[in-house]
Short mmCIF file of C-alpha atoms in Angstrom, two decimals:
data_model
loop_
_atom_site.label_atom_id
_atom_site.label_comp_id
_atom_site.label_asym_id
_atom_site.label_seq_id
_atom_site.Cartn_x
_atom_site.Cartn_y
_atom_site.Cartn_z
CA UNK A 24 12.36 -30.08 -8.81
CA UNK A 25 11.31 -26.94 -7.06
CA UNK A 26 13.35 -23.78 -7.25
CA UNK A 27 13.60 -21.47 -4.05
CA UNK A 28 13.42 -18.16 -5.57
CA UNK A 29 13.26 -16.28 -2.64
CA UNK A 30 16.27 -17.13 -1.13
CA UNK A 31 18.90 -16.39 -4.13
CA UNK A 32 17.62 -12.86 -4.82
CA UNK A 33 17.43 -12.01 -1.04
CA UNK A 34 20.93 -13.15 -0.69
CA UNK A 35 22.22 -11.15 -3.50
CA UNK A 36 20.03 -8.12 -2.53
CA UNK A 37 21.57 -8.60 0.90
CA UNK A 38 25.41 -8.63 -0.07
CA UNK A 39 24.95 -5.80 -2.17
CA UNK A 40 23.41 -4.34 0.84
CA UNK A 41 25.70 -4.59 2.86
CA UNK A 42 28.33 -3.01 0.90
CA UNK A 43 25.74 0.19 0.63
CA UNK A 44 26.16 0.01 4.84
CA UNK A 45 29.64 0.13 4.58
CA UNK A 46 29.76 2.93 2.21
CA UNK A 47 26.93 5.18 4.30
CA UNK A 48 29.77 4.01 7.38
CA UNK A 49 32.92 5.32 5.94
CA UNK A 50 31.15 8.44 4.82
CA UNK A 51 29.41 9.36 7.88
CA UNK A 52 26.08 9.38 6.12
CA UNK A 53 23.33 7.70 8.90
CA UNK A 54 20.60 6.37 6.40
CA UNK A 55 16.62 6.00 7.14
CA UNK A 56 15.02 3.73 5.14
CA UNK A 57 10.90 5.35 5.39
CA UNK A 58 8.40 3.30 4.71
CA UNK A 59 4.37 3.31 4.54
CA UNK A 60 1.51 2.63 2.26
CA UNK A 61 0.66 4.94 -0.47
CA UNK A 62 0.31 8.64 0.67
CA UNK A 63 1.10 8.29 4.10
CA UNK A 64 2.41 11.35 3.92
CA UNK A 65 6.34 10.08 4.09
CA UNK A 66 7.49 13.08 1.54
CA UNK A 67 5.38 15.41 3.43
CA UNK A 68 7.28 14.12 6.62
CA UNK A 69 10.88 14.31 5.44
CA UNK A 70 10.22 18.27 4.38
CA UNK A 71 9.12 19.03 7.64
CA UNK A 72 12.13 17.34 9.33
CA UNK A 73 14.74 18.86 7.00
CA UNK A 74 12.98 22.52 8.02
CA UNK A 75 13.45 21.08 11.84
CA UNK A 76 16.29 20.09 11.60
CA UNK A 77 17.81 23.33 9.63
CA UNK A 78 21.18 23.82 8.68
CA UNK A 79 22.43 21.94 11.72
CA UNK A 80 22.00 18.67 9.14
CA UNK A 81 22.46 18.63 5.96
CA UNK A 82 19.85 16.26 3.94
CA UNK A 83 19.92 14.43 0.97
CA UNK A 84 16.75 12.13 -0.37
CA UNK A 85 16.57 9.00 -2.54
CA UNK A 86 13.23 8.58 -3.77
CA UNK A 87 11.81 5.66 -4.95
CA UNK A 88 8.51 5.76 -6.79
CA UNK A 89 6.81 2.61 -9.44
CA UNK A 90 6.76 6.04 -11.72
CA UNK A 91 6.52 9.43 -12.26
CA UNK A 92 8.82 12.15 -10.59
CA UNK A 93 5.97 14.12 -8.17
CA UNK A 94 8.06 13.34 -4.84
CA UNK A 95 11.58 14.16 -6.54
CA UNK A 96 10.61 17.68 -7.50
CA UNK A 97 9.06 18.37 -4.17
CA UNK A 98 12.23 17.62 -2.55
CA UNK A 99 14.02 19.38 -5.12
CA UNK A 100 11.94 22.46 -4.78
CA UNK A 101 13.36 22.94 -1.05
CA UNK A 102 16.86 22.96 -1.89
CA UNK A 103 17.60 19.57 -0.82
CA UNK A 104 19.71 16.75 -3.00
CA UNK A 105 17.27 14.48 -4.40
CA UNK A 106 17.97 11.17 -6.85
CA UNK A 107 15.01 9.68 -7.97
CA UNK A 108 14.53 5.80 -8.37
CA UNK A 109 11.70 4.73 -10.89
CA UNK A 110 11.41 0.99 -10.18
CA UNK A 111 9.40 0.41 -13.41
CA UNK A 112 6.40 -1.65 -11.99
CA UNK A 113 8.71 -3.34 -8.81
CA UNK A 114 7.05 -3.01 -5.87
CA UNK A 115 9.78 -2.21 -3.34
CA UNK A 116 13.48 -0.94 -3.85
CA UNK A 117 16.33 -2.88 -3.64
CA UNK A 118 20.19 -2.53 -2.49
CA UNK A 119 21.33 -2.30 -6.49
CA UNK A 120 18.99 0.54 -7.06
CA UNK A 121 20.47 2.45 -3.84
CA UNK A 122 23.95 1.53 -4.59
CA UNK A 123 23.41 3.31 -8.46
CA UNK A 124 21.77 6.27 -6.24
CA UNK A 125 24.04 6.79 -3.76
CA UNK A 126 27.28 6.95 -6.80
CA UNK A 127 25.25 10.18 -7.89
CA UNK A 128 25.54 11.59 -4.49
CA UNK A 129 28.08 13.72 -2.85
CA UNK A 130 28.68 11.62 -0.01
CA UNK A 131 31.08 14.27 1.52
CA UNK A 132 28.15 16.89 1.90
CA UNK A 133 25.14 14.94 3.52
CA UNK A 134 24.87 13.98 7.39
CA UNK A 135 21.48 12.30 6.98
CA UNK A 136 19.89 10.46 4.24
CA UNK A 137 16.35 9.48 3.80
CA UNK A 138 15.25 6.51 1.84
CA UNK A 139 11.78 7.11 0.65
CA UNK A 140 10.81 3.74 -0.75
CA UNK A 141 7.65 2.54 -3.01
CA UNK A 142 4.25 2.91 -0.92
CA UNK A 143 3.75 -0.64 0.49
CA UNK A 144 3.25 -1.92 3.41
CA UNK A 145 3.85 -5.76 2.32
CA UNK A 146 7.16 -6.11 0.15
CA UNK A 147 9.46 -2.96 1.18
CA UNK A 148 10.44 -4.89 4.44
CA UNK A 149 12.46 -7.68 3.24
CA UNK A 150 14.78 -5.60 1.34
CA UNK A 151 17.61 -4.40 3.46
CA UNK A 152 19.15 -1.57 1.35
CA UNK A 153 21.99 -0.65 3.96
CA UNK A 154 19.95 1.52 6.03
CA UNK A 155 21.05 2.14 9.53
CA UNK A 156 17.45 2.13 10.80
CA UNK A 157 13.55 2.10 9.31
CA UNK A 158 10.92 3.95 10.13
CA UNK A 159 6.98 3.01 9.56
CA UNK A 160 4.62 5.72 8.68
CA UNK A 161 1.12 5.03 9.32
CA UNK A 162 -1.62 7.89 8.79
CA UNK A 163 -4.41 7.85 11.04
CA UNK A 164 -6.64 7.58 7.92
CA UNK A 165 -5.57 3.83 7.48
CA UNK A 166 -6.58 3.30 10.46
CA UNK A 167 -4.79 1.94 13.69
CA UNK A 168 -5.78 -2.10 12.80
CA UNK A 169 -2.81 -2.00 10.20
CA UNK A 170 -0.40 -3.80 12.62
CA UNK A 171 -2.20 -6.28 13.09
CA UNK A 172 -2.88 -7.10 9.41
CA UNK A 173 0.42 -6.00 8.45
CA UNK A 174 2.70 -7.65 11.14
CA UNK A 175 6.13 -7.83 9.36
CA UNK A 176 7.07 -4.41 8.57
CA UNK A 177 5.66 -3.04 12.14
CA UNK A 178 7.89 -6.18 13.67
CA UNK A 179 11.10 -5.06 12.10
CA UNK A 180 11.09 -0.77 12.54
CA UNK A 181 13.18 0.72 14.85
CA UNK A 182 10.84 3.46 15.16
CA UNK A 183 6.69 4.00 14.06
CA UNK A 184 5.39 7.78 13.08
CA UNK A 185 2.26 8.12 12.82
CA UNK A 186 1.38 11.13 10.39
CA UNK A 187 -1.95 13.25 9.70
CA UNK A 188 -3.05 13.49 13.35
CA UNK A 189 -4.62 16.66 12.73
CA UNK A 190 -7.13 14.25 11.19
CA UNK A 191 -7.96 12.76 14.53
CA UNK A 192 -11.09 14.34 15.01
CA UNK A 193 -12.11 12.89 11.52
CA UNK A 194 -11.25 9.11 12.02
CA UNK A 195 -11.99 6.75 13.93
CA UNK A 196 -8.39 5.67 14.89
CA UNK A 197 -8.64 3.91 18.06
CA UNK A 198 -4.95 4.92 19.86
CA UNK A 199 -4.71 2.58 22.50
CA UNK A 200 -5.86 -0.61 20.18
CA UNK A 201 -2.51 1.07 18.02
CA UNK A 202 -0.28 1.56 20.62
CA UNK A 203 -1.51 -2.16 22.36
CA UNK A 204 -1.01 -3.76 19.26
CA UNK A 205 2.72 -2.36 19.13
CA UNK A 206 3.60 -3.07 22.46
CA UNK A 207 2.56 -7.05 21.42
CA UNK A 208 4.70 -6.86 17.48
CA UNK A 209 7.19 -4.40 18.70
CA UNK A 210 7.61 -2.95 22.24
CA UNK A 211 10.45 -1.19 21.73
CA UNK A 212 9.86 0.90 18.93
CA UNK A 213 9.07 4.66 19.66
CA UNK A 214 5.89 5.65 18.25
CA UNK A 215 5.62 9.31 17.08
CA UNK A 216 2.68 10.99 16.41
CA UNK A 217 3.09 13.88 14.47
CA UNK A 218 1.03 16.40 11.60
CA UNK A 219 3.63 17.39 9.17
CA UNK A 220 1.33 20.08 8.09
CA UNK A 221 0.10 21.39 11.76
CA UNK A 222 3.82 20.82 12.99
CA UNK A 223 2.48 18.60 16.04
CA UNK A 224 5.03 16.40 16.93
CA UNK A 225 8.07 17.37 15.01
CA UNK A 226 10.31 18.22 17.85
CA UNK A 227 9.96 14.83 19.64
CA UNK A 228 10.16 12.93 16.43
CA UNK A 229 13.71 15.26 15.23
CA UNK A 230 15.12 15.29 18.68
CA UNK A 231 14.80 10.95 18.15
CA UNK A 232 16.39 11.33 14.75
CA UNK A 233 19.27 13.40 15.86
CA UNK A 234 19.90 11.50 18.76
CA UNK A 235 20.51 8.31 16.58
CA UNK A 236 22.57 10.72 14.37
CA UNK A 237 24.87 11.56 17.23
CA UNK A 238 25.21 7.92 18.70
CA UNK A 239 26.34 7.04 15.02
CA UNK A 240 29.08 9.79 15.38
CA UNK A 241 28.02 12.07 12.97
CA UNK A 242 26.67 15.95 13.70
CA UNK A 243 30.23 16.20 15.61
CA UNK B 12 21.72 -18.77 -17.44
CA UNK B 13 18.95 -16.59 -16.70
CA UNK B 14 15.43 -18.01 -15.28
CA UNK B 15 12.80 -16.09 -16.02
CA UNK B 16 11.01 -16.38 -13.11
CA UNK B 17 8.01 -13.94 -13.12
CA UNK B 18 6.40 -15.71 -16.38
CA UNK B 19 5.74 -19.59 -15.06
CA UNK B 20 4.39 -18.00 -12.07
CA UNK B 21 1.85 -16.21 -14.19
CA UNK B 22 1.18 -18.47 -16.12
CA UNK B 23 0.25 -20.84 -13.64
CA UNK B 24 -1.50 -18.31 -11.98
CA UNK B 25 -3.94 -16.97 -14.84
CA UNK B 26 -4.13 -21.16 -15.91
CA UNK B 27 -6.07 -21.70 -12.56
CA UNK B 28 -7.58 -18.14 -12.22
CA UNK B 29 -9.34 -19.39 -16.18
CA UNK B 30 -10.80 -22.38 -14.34
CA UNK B 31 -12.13 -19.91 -11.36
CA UNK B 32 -13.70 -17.90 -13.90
CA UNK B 33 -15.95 -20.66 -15.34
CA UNK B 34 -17.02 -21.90 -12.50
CA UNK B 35 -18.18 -18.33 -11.54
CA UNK B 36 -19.48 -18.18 -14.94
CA UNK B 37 -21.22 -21.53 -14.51
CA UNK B 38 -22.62 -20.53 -11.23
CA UNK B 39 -23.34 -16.89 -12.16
CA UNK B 40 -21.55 -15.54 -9.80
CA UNK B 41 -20.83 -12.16 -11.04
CA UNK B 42 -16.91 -11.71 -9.59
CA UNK B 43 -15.71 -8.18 -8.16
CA UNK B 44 -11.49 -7.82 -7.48
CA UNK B 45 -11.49 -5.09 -4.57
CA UNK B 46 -7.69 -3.14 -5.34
CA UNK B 47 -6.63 -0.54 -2.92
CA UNK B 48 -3.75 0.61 -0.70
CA UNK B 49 -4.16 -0.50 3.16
CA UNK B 50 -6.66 1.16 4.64
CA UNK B 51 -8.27 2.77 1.97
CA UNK B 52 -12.07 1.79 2.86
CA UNK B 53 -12.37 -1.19 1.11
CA UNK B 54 -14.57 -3.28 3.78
CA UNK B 55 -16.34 -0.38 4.58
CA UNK B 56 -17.25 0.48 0.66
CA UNK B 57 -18.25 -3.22 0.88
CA UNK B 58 -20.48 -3.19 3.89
CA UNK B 59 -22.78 -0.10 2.96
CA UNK B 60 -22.82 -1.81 -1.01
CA UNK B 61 -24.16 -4.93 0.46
CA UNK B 62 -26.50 -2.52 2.31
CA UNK B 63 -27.46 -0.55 -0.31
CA UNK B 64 -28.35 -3.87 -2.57
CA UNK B 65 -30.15 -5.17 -0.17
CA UNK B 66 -32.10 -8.37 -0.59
CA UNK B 67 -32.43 -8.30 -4.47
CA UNK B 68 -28.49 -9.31 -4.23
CA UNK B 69 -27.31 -11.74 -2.65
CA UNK B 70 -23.53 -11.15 -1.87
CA UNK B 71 -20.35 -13.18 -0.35
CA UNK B 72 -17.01 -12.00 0.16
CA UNK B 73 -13.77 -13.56 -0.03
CA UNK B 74 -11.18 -11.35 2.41
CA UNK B 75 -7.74 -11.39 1.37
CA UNK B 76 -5.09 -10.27 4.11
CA UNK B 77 -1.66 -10.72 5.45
CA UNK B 78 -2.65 -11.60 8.77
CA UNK B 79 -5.58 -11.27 11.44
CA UNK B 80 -9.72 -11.97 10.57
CA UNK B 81 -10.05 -8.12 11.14
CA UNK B 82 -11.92 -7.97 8.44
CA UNK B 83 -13.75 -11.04 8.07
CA UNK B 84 -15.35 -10.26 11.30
CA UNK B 85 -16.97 -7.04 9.81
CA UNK B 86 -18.31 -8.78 7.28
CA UNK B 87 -19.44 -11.64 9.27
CA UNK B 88 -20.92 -9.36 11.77
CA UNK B 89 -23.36 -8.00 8.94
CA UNK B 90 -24.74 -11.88 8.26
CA UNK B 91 -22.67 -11.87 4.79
CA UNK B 92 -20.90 -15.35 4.23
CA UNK B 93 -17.38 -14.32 4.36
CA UNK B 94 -14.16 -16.70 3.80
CA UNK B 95 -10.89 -15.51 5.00
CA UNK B 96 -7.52 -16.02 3.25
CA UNK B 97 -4.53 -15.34 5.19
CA UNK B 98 -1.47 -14.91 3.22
CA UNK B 99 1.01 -15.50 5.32
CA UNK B 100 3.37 -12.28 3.73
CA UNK B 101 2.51 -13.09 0.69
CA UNK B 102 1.53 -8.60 -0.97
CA UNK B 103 -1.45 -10.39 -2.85
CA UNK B 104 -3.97 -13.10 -3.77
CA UNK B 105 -3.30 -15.59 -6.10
CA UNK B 106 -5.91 -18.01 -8.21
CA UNK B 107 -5.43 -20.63 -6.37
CA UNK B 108 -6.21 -18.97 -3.02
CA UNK B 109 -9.25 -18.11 -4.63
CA UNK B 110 -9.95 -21.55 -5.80
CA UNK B 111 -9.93 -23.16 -2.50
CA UNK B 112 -11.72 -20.16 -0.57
CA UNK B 113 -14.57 -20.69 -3.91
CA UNK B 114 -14.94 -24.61 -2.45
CA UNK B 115 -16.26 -23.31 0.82
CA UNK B 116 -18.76 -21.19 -0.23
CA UNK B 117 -22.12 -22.29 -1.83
CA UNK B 118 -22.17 -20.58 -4.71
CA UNK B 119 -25.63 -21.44 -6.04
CA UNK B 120 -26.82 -19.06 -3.13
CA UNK B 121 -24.35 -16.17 -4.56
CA UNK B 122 -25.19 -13.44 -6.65
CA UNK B 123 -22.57 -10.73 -5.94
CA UNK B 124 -18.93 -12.16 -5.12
CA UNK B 125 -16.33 -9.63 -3.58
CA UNK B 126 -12.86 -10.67 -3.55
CA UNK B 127 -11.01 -8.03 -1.13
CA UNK B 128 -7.76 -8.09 -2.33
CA UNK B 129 -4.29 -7.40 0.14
CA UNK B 130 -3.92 -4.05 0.43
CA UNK B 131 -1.09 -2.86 -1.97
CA UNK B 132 -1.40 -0.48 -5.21
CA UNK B 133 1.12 -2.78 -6.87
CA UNK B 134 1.63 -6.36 -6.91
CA UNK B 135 -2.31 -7.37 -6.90
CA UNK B 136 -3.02 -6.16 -10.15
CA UNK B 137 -0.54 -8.65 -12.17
CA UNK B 138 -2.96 -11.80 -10.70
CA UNK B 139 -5.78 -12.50 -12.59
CA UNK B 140 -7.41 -14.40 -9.87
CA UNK B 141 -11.56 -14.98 -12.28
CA UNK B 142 -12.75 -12.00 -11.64
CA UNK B 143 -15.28 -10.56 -14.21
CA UNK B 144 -14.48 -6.73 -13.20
CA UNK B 145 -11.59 -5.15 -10.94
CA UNK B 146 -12.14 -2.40 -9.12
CA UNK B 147 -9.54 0.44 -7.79
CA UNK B 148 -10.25 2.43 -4.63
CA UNK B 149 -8.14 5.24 -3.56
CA UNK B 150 -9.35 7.05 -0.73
CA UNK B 151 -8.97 11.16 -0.75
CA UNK B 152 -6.48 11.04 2.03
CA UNK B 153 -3.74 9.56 -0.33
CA UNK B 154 -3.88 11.92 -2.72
CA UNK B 155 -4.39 12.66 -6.08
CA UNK B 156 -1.62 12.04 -7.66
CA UNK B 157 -1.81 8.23 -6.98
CA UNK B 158 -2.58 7.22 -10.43
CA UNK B 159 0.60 9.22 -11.88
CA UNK B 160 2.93 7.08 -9.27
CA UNK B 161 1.27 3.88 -9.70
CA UNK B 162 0.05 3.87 -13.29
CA UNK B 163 -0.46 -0.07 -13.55
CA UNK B 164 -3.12 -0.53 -11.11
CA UNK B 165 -5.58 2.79 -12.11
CA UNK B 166 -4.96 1.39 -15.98
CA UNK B 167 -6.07 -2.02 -15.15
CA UNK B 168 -9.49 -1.33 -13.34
CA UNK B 169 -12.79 -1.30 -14.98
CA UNK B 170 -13.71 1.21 -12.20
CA UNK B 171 -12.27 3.54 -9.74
CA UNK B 172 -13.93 4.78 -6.38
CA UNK B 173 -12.60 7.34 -4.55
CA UNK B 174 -13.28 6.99 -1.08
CA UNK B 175 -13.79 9.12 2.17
CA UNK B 176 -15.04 12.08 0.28
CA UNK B 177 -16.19 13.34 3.77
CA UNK B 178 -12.14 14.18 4.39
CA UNK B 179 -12.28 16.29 1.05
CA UNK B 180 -12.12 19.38 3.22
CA UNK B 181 -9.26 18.39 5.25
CA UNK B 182 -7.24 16.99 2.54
CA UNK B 183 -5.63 18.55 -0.59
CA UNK B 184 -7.07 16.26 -3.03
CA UNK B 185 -7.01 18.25 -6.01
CA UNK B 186 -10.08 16.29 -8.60
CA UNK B 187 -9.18 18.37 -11.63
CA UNK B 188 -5.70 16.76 -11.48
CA UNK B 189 -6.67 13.27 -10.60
CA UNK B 190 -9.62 13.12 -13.44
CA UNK B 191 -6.80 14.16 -15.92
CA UNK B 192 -4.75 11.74 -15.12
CA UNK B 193 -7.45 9.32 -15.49
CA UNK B 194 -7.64 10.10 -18.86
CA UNK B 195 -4.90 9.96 -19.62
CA UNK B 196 -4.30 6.59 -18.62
CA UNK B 197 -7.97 5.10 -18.70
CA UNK B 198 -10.35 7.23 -20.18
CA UNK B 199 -13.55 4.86 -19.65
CA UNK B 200 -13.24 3.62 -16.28
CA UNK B 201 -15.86 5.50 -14.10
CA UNK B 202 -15.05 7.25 -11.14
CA UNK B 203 -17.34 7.04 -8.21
CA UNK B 204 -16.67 9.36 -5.80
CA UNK B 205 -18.14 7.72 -2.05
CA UNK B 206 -18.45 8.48 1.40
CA UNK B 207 -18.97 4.89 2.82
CA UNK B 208 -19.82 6.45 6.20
CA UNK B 209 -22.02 9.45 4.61
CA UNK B 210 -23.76 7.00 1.89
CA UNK B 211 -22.23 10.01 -0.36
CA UNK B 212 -22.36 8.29 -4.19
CA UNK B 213 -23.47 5.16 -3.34
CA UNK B 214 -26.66 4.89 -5.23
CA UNK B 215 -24.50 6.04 -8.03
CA UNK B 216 -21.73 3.01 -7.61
CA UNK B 217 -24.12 0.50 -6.90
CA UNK B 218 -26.13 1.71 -10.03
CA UNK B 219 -23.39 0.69 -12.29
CA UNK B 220 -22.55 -2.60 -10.41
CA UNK B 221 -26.29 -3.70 -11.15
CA UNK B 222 -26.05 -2.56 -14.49
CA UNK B 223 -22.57 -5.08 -14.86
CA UNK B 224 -24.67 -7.66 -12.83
CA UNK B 225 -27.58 -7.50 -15.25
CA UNK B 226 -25.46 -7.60 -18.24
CA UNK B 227 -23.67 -10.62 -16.85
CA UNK B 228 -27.15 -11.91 -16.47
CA UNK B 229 -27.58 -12.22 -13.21
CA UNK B 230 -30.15 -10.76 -10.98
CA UNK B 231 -32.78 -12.10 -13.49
#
């Protein structure tokens, strides 16, 4: 006998899933599921799109870390609703977890919601949480081969940002292998290079953002 | 009814990943588990190692990835005998990935054996794969606070290296609050910091790997 594990808990992670979609729907919220290796710079990236975007949007966070609270009170510290999700040792967050989030949220008050999930470039992708779209950070310290080792998660975004350009000069991030290597997985996904810290980038990269927004229906 | 599904899987893992390690014990093959996020240096930190050994050690390296012979082609390039495993989505090795990839090397002519894990600061460290000592890399462009947010990994490894130390000055890696947290959660694991690209610390990492070599009872 052989027992497909897989498929059950996907299924169930799904269905849940989808009810999470159908919530963020009725309630206007348009959720971004970010995702990215370990300190890619994805809580650095949401700050400096919530000061883009200003008061136009109003921002809420769910962060999801293995442990600890570091992101949460970063967030926090700028005003902005924050829940954070310790997963305990998972590697990736799932649509249960988001569901018990999102009941602690005030649905009402938040236009855009960012999903910041577990570093990890591997498992995070097959758990749909509800999201309306995904977005891939890469830093260009990684390096601009991860596509090609990392196919799946670059396959399925709806958008890549690539964060810590100001680090260019540093590395030895080949942009054209990158950007070849995306038009092959993934031709159709923006790429956005951007330094959260320098500000490079930020405009193209919100202006994106709130366009989805707006073809959702919400920023009326 | 309620299958608990993570503990045959170990088991069956750490079962086979036993049998690896007496092989390598019975070979003396002194074992190395390479844990880091993607793109955190870990080829690189194995390239100028195998440099910095030289011909007193003779090395091999089994490559774990997702996808692509990225990689494997480094290593190759540098005359190392190199076996790659490709994954196939799978966010880490297990033992009996290793097993096979162990029948195609000749391990009589092995001192040294790296086993580059997939990059992910989570699910590697709960497979044993044989290894006699894992080691963590974090490179300074993640940040410090990686041990606090993935606790598992950093309180698993018999070492830790922190890479690209060249970045320090671009980067606010603070190493007053990293060594704290080190230990705190594993107060004898050595830190190396490196530079890979620099040679920064190598002599000092490679000092410690002989020393576990020697002890091991190899290099006689």
């Amino acid at each position: 006998m052989q027992l497909d594990i897989g498929k059950p808990i996907l299924e169930k992670n799904d269905a849940l899933a989808h009810e999470n979609r159908q919530l963020l729907d009725d309630k206007g919220v348009f959720t971004v599921n970010m995702l990215a290796s370990p300190g890619a710079g994805k809580t650095a990236l949401i700050l400096a799109t919530a000061e883009a975007l200003g008061d136009a949007c109003r921002i809420a966070v769910i962060e999801g870390d293995v442990a600890s609270r570091v992101d949460a009170e970063l967030i926090k510290a700028q005003g902005i609703p924050c829940v954070q999700i310790n997963t305990g040792g998972l590697c990736h967050l799932e649509s249960q977890m988001v569901a018990a989030a999102l009941g602690q949220l005030d649905l009402d008050a938040i236009d855009l919601l960012f999903i910041e999930n577990v570093g990890n470039l591997v498992c995070t992708s097959d758990f749909y949480l509800g999201e309306h779209c995904s977005v891939v950070v890469l830093s260009v310290p990684e390096g601009h081969d991860k596509p090609v080792k990392y196919p799946g998660i670059f396959q399925a975004a709806d958008a890549v940002v690539v964060s810590k350009v100001d680090a260019l000069p540093v590395f030895a991030f080949d942009e054209r292998a990158f950007r070849t290597s995306m038009s092959d997985l993934n031709p159709l996904a923006p790429i956005f290079p951007v330094s959260a810290v320098k500000g490079t980038g930020i405009a193209a990269w919100t202006a994106w953002l709130k366009s989805k927004i707006e073809s959702f229906g919400g920023l009326a």
